[in-house]
PDB file of C-alpha atoms and ligand atoms in Angstrom:
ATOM      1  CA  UNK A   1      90.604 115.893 100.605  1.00  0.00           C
ATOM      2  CA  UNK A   2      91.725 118.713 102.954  1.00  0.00           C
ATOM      3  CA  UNK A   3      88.135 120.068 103.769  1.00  0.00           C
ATOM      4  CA  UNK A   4      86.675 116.316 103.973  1.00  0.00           C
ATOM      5  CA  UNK A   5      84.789 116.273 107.436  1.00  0.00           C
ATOM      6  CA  UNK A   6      86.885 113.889 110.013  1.00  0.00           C
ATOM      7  CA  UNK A   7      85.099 110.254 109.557  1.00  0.00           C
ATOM      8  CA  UNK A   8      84.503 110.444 113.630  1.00  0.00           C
ATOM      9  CA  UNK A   9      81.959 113.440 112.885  1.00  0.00           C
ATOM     10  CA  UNK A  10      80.212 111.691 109.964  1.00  0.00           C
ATOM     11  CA  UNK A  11      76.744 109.746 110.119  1.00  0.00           C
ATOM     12  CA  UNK A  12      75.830 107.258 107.646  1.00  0.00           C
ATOM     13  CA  UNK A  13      72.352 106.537 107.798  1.00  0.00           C
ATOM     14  CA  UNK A  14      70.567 103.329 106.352  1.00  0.00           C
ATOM     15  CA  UNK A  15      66.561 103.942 105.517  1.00  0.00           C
ATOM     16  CA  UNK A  16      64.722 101.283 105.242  1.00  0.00           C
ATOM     17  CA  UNK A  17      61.880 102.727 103.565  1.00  0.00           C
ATOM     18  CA  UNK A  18      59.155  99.971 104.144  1.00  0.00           C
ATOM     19  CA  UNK A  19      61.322  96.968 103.719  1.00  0.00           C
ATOM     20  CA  UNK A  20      62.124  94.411 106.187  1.00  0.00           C
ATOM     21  CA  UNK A  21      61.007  91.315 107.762  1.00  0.00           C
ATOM     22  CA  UNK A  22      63.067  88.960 110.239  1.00  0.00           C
ATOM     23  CA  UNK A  23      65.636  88.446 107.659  1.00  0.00           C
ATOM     24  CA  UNK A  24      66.330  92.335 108.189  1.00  0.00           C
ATOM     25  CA  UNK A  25      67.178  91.779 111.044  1.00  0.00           C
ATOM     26  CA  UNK A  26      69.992  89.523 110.403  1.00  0.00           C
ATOM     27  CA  UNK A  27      71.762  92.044 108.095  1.00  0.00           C
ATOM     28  CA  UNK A  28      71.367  94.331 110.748  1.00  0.00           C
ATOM     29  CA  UNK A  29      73.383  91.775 112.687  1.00  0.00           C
ATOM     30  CA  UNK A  30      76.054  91.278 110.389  1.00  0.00           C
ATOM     31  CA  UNK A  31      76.529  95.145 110.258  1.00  0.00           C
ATOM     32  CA  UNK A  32      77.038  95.218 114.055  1.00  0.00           C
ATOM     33  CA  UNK A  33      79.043  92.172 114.119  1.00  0.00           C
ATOM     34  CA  UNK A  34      81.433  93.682 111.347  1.00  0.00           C
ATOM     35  CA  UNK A  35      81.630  97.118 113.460  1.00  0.00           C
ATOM     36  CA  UNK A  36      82.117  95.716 116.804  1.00  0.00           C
ATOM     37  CA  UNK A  37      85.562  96.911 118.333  1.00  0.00           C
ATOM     38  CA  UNK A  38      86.384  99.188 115.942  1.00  0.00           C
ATOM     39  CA  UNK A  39      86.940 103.043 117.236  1.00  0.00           C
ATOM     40  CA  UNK A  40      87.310 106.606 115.451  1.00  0.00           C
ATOM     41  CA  UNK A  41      84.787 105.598 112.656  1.00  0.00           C
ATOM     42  CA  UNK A  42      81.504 107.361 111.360  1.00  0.00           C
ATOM     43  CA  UNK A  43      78.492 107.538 113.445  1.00  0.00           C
ATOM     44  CA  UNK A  44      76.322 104.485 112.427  1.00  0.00           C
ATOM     45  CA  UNK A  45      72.144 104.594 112.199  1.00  0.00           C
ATOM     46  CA  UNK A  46      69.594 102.316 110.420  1.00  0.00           C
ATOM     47  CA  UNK A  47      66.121 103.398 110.370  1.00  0.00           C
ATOM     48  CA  UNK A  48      63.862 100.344 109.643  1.00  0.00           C
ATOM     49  CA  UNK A  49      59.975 100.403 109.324  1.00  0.00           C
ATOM     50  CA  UNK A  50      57.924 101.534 112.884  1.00  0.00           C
ATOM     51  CA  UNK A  51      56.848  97.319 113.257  1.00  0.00           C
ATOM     52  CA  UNK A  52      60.781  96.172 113.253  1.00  0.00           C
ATOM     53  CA  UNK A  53      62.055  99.163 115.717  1.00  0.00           C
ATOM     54  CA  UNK A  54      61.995  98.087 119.222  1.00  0.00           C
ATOM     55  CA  UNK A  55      63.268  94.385 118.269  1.00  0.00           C
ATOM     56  CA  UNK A  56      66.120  95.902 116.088  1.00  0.00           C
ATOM     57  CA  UNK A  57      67.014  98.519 118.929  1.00  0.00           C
ATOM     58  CA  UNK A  58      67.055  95.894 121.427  1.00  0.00           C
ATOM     59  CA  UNK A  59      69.270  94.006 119.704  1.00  0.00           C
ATOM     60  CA  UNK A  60      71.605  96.574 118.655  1.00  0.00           C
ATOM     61  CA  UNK A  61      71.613  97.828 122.224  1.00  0.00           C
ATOM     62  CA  UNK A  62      75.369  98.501 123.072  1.00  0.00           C
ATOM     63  CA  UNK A  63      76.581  97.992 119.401  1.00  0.00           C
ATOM     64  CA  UNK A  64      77.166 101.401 118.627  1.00  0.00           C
ATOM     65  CA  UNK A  65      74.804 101.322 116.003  1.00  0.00           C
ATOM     66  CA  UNK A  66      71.643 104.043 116.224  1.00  0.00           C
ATOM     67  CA  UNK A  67      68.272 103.094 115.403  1.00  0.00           C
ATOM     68  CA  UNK A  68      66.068 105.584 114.159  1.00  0.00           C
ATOM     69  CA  UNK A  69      62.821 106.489 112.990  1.00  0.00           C
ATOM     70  CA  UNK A  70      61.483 107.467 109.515  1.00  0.00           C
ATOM     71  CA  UNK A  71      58.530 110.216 110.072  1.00  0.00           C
ATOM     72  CA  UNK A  72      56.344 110.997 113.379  1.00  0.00           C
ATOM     73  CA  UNK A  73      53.541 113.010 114.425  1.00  0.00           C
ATOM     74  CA  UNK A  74      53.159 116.853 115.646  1.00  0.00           C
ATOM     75  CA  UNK A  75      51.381 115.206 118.608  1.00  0.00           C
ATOM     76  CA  UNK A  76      52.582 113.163 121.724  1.00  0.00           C
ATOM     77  CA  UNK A  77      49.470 111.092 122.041  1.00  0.00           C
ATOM     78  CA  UNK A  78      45.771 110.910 121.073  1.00  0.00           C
ATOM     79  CA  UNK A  79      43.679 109.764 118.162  1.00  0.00           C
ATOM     80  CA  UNK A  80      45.190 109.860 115.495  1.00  0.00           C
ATOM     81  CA  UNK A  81      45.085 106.260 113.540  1.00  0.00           C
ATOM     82  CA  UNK A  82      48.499 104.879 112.176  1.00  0.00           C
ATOM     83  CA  UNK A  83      50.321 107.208 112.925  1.00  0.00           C
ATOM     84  CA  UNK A  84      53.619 107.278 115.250  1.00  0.00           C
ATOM     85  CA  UNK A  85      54.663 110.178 117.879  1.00  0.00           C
ATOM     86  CA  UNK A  86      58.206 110.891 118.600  1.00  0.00           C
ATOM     87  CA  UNK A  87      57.627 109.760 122.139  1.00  0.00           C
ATOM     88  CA  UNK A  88      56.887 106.524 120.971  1.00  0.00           C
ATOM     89  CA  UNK A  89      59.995 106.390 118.856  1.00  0.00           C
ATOM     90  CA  UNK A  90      62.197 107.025 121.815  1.00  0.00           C
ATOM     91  CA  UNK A  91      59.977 104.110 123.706  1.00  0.00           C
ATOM     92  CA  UNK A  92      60.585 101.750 120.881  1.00  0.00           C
ATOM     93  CA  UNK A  93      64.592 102.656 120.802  1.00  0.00           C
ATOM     94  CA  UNK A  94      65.071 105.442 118.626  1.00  0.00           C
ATOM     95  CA  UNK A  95      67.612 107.943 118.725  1.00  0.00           C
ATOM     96  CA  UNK A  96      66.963 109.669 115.287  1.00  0.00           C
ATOM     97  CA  UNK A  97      64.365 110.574 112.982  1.00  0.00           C
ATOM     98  CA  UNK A  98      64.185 111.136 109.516  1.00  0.00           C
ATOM     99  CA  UNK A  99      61.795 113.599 108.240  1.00  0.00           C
ATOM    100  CA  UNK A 100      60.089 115.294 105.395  1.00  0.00           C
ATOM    101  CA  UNK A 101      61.159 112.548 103.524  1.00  0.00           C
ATOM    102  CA  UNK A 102      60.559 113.273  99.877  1.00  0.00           C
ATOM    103  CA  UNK A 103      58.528 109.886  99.510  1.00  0.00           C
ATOM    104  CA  UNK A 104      56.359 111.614 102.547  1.00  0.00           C
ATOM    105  CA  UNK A 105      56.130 115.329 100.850  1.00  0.00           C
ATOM    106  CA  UNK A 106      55.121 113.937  97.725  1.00  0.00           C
ATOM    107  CA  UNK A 107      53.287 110.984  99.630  1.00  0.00           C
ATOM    108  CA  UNK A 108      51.335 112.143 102.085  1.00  0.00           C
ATOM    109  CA  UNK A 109      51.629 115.841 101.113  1.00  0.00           C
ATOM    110  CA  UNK A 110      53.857 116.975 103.746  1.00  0.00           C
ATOM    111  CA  UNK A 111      54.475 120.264 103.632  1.00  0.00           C
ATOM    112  CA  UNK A 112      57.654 122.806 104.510  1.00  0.00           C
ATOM    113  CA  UNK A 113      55.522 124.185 107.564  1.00  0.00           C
ATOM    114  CA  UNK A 114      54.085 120.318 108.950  1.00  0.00           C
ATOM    115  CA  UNK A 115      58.100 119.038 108.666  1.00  0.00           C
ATOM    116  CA  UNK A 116      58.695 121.550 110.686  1.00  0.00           C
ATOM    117  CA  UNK A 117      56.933 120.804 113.721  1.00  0.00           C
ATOM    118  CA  UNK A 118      57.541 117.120 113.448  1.00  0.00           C
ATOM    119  CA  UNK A 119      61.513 118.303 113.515  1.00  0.00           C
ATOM    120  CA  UNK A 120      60.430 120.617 116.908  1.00  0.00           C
ATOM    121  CA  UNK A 121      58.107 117.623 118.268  1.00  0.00           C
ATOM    122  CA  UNK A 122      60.886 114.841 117.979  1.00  0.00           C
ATOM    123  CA  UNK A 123      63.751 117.466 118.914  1.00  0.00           C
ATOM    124  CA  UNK A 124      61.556 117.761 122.014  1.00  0.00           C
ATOM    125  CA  UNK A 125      61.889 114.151 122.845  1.00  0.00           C
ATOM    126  CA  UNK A 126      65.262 114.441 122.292  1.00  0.00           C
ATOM    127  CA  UNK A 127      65.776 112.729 119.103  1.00  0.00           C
ATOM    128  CA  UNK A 128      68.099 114.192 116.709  1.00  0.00           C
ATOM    129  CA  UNK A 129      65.815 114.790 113.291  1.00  0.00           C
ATOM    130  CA  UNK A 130      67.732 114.307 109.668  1.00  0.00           C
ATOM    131  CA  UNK A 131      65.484 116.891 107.896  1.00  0.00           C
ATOM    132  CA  UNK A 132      65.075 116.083 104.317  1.00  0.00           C
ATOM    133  CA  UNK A 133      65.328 118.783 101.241  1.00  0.00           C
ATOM    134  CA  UNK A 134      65.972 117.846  97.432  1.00  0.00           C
ATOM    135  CA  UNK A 135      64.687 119.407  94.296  1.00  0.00           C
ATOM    136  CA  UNK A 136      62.563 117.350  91.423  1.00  0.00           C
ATOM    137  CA  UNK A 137      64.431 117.243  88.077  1.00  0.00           C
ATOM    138  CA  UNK A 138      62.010 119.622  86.436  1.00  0.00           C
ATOM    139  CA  UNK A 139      63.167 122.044  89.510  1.00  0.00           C
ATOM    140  CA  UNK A 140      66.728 121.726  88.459  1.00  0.00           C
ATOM    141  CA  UNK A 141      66.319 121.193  84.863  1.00  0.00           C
ATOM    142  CA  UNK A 142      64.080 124.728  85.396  1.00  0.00           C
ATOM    143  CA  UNK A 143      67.037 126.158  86.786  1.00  0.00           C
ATOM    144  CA  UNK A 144      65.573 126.808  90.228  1.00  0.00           C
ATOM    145  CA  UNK A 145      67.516 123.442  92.589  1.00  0.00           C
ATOM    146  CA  UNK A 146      69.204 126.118  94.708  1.00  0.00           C
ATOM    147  CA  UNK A 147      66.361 127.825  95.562  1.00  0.00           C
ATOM    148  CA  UNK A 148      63.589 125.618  95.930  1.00  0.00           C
ATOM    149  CA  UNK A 149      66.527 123.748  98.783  1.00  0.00           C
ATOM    150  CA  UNK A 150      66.840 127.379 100.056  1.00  0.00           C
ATOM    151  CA  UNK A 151      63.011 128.043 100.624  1.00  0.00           C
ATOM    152  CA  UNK A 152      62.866 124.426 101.788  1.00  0.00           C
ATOM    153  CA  UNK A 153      65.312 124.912 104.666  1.00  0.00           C
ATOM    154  CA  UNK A 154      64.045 128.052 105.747  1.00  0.00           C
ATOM    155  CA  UNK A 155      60.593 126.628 106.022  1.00  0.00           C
ATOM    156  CA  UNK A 156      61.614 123.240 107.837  1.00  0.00           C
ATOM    157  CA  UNK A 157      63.414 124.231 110.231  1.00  0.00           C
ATOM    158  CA  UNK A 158      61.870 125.745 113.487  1.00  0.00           C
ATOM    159  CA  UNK A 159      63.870 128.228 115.662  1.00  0.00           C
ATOM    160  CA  UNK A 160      63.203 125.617 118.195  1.00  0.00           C
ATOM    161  CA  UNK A 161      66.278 123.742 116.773  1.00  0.00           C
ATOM    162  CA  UNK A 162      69.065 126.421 117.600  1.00  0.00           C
ATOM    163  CA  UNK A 163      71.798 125.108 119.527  1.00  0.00           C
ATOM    164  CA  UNK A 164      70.324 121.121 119.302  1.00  0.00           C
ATOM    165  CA  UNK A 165      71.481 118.154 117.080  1.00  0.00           C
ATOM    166  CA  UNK A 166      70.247 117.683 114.468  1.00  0.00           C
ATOM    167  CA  UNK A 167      71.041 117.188 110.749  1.00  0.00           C
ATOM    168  CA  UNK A 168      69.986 117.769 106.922  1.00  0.00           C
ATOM    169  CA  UNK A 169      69.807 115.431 104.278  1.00  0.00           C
ATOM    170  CA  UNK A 170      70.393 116.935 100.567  1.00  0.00           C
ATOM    171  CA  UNK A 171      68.039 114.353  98.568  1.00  0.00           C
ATOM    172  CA  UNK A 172      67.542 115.350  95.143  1.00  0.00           C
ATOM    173  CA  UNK A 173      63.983 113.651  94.241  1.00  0.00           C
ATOM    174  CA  UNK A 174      65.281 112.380  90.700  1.00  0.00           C
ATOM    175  CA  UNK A 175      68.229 110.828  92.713  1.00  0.00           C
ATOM    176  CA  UNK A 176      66.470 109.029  94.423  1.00  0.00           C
ATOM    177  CA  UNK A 177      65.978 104.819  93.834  1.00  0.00           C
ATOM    178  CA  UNK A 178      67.099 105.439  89.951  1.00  0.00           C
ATOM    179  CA  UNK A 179      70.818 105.076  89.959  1.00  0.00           C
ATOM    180  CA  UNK A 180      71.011 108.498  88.305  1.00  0.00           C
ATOM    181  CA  UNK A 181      73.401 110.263  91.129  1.00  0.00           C
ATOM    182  CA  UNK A 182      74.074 113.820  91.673  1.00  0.00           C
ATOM    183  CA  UNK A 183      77.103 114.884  90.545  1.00  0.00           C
ATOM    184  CA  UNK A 184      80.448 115.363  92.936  1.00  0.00           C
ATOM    185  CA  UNK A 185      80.512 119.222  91.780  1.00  0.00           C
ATOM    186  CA  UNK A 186      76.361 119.458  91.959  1.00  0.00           C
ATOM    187  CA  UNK A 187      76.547 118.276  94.937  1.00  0.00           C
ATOM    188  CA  UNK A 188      79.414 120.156  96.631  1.00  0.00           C
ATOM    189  CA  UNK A 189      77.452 123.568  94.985  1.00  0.00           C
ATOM    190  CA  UNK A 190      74.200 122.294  96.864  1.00  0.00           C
ATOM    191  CA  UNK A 191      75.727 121.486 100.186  1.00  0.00           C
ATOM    192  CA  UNK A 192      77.640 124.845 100.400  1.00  0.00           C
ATOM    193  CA  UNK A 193      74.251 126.691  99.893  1.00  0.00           C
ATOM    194  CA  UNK A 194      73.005 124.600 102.642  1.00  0.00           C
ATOM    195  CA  UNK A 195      75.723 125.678 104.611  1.00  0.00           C
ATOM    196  CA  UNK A 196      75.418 129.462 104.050  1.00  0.00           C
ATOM    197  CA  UNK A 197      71.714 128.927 104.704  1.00  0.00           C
ATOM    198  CA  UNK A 198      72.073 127.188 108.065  1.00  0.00           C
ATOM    199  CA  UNK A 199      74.370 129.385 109.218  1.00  0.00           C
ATOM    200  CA  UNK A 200      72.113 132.447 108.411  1.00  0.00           C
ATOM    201  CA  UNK A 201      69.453 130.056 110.348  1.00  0.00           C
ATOM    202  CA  UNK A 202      71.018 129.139 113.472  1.00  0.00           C
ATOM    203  CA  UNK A 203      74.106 130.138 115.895  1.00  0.00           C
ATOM    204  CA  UNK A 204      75.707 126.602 115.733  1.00  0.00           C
ATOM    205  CA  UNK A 205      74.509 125.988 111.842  1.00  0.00           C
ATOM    206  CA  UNK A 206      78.548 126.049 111.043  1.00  0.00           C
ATOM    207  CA  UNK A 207      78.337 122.016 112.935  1.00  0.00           C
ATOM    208  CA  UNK A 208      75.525 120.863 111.529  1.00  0.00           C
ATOM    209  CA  UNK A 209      75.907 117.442 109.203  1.00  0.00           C
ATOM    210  CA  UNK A 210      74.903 117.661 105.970  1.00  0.00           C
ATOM    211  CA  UNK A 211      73.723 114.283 104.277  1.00  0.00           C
ATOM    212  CA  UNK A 212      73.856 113.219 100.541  1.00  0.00           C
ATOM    213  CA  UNK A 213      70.988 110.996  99.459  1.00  0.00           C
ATOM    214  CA  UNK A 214      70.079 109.359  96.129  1.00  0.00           C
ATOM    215  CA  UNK A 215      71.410 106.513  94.461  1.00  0.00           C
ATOM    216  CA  UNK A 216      74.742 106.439  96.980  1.00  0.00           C
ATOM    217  CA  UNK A 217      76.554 102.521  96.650  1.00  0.00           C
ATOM    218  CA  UNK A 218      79.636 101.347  97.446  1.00  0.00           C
ATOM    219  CA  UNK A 219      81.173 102.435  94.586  1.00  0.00           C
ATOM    220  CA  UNK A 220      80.606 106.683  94.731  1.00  0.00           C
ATOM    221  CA  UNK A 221      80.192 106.841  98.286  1.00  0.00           C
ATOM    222  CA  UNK A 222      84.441 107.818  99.130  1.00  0.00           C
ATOM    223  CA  UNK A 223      83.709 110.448  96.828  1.00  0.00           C
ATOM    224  CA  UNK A 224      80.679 111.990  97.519  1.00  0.00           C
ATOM    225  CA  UNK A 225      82.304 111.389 101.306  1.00  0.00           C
ATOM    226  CA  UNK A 226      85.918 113.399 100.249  1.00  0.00           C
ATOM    227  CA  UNK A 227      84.121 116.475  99.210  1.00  0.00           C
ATOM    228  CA  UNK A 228      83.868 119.374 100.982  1.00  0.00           C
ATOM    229  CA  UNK A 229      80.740 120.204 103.028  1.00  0.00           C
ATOM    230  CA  UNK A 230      79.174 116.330 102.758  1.00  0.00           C
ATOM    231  CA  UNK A 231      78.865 115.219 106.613  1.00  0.00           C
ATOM    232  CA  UNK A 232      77.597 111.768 105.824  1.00  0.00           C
ATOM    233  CA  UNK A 233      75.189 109.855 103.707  1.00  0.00           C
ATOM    234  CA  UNK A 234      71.606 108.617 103.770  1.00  0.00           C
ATOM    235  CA  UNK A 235      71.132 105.216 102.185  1.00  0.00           C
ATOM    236  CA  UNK A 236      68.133 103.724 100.589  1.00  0.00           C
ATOM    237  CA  UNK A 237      68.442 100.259  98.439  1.00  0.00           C
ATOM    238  CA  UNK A 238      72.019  99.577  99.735  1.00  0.00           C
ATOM    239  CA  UNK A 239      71.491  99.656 103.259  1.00  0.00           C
ATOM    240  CA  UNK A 240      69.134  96.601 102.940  1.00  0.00           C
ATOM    241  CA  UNK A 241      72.361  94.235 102.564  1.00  0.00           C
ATOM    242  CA  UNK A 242      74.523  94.218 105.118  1.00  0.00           C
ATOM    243  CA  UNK A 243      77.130  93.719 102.454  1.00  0.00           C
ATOM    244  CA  UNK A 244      76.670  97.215 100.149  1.00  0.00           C
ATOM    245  CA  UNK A 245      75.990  98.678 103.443  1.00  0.00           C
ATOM    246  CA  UNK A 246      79.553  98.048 105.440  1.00  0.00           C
ATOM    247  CA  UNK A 247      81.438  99.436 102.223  1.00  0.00           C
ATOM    248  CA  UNK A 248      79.666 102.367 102.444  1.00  0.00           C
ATOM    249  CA  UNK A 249      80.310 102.575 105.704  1.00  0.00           C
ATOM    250  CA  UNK A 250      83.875 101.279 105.138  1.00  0.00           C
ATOM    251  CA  UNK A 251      84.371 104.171 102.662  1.00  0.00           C
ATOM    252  CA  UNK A 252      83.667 106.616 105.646  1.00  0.00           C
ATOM    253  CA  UNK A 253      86.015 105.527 107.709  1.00  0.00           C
ATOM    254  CA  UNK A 254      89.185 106.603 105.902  1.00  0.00           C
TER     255      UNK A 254
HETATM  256  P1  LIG B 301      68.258 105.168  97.452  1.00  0.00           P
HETATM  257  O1  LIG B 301      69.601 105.093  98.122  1.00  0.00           O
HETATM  258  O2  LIG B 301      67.578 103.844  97.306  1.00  0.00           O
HETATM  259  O3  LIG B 301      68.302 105.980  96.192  1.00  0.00           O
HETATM  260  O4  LIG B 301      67.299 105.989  98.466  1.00  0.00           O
HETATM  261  C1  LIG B 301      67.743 107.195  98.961  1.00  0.00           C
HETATM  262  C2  LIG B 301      66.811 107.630 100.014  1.00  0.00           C
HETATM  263  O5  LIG B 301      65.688 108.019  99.746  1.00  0.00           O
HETATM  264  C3  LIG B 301      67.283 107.583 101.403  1.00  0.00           C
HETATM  265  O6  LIG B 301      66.418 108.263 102.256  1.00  0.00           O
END
């Protein structure tokens, strides 16, 4: 446990993918209610679809608890139907934004160079962007995880970021919504190459938080949280119950 990161410096991140409806918002509730008073734990975000944003940062206002978004556009304005700038994030609330999302590179096509100026556009704004890398399992069954993450990072990450907050979210594609986690010692490997590369990247890349995502519950999240190099956790299915989603966050507090 020595090189854990301190559970004040850790984010846990919910992503609500495009789930939620009023009744969101009452988990959402319950997670503020159950965190309200308490000091010296992890950083606390949920990121819920672009219609519940405003309404859930208005009424986490002065919880403690982030809201964030989950993609934007290059652009601060203009035509360009559906889509969301980072501006507009920051209107509606937001303090974060997750992008190049693997549901969004393989998606929408998103590619190393586009994720990159969405992480300089919403840096801009002064969001902090939780950039999103993860191999498929024919990449790591092929041998080549490390390196696809390394080419990834190098590619999604404009110079723009140097010195600003922001954070990376190790995702492996396979990982994700299956149940099949990465393992403690695959992921330790991964997130130590992520550190080397960020700190070949950028001056302060020795801070930056490095997020686990894929499958994390309740039950592997202390864990995945103890080892070294893992600065938090991004959380698909069980951040949509406030329940799963305080024992995750529970499990980051010690
Ligand atoms: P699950 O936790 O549902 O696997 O989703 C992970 C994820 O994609 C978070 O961004």
């Amino acid at each position: 446990m020595a090189h854990s990161t301190p559970a004040s410096a850790r984010l846990i991140a919910g992503n609500w993918k495009m789930n939620g409806g009023a009744g969101q918002l009452r988990e959402a509730a319950k997670v503020a209610a159950a965190l309200a008073g308490k000091i010296g734990g992890p950083r606390v975000a949920i990121c819920p679809p672009a219609t519940l944003l405003h309404r859930l940062s208005e009424q986490l206002r002065g919880s403690g608890v982030l809201t964030g978004g989950q993609d934007c556009h290059v652009e601060a304005a203009g035509a360009f139907t559906g889509d969301i700038s980072a501006d507009l994030l920051v209107e509606a609330g937001a303090r974060l934004a997750i992008l190049g999302h693997s549901e969004r590179r393989q998606g929408h096509g998103e590619s190393d160079a586009l994720v990159a100026r969405k992480a300089q556009a919403a840096s801009d704004v002064g969001l902090e962007p939780i950039v999103c890398v993860g191999e498929t399992l024919i990449e790591r069954e092929g041998g080549r995880a490390l390196e696809v993450v390394r080419r990834q990072l190098r590619g999604s990450l404009p110079p723009g970021l140097a010195g600003r907050a922001f954070a990376i979210a190790y995702e492996p594609v396979w990982a994700i919504g299956t149940g099949a986690r990465a393992s403690e010692d695959d992921i330790v490997e991964m997130h130590r190459a992520i550190r080397a590369e960020l700190m070949n990247l950028t001056s302060h890349g020795g801070r930056v938080s490095i997020l686990y995502g894929g499958s994390v519950t309740a039950d592997g999240a202390a864990a995945i949280l103890a080892a070294p190099e893992v600065g938090g956790v991004l959380v698909g299915g069980a951040s949509l119950r406030a329940e799963s989603f305080l024992a995750i966050i529970e499990a980051a507090e010690r």
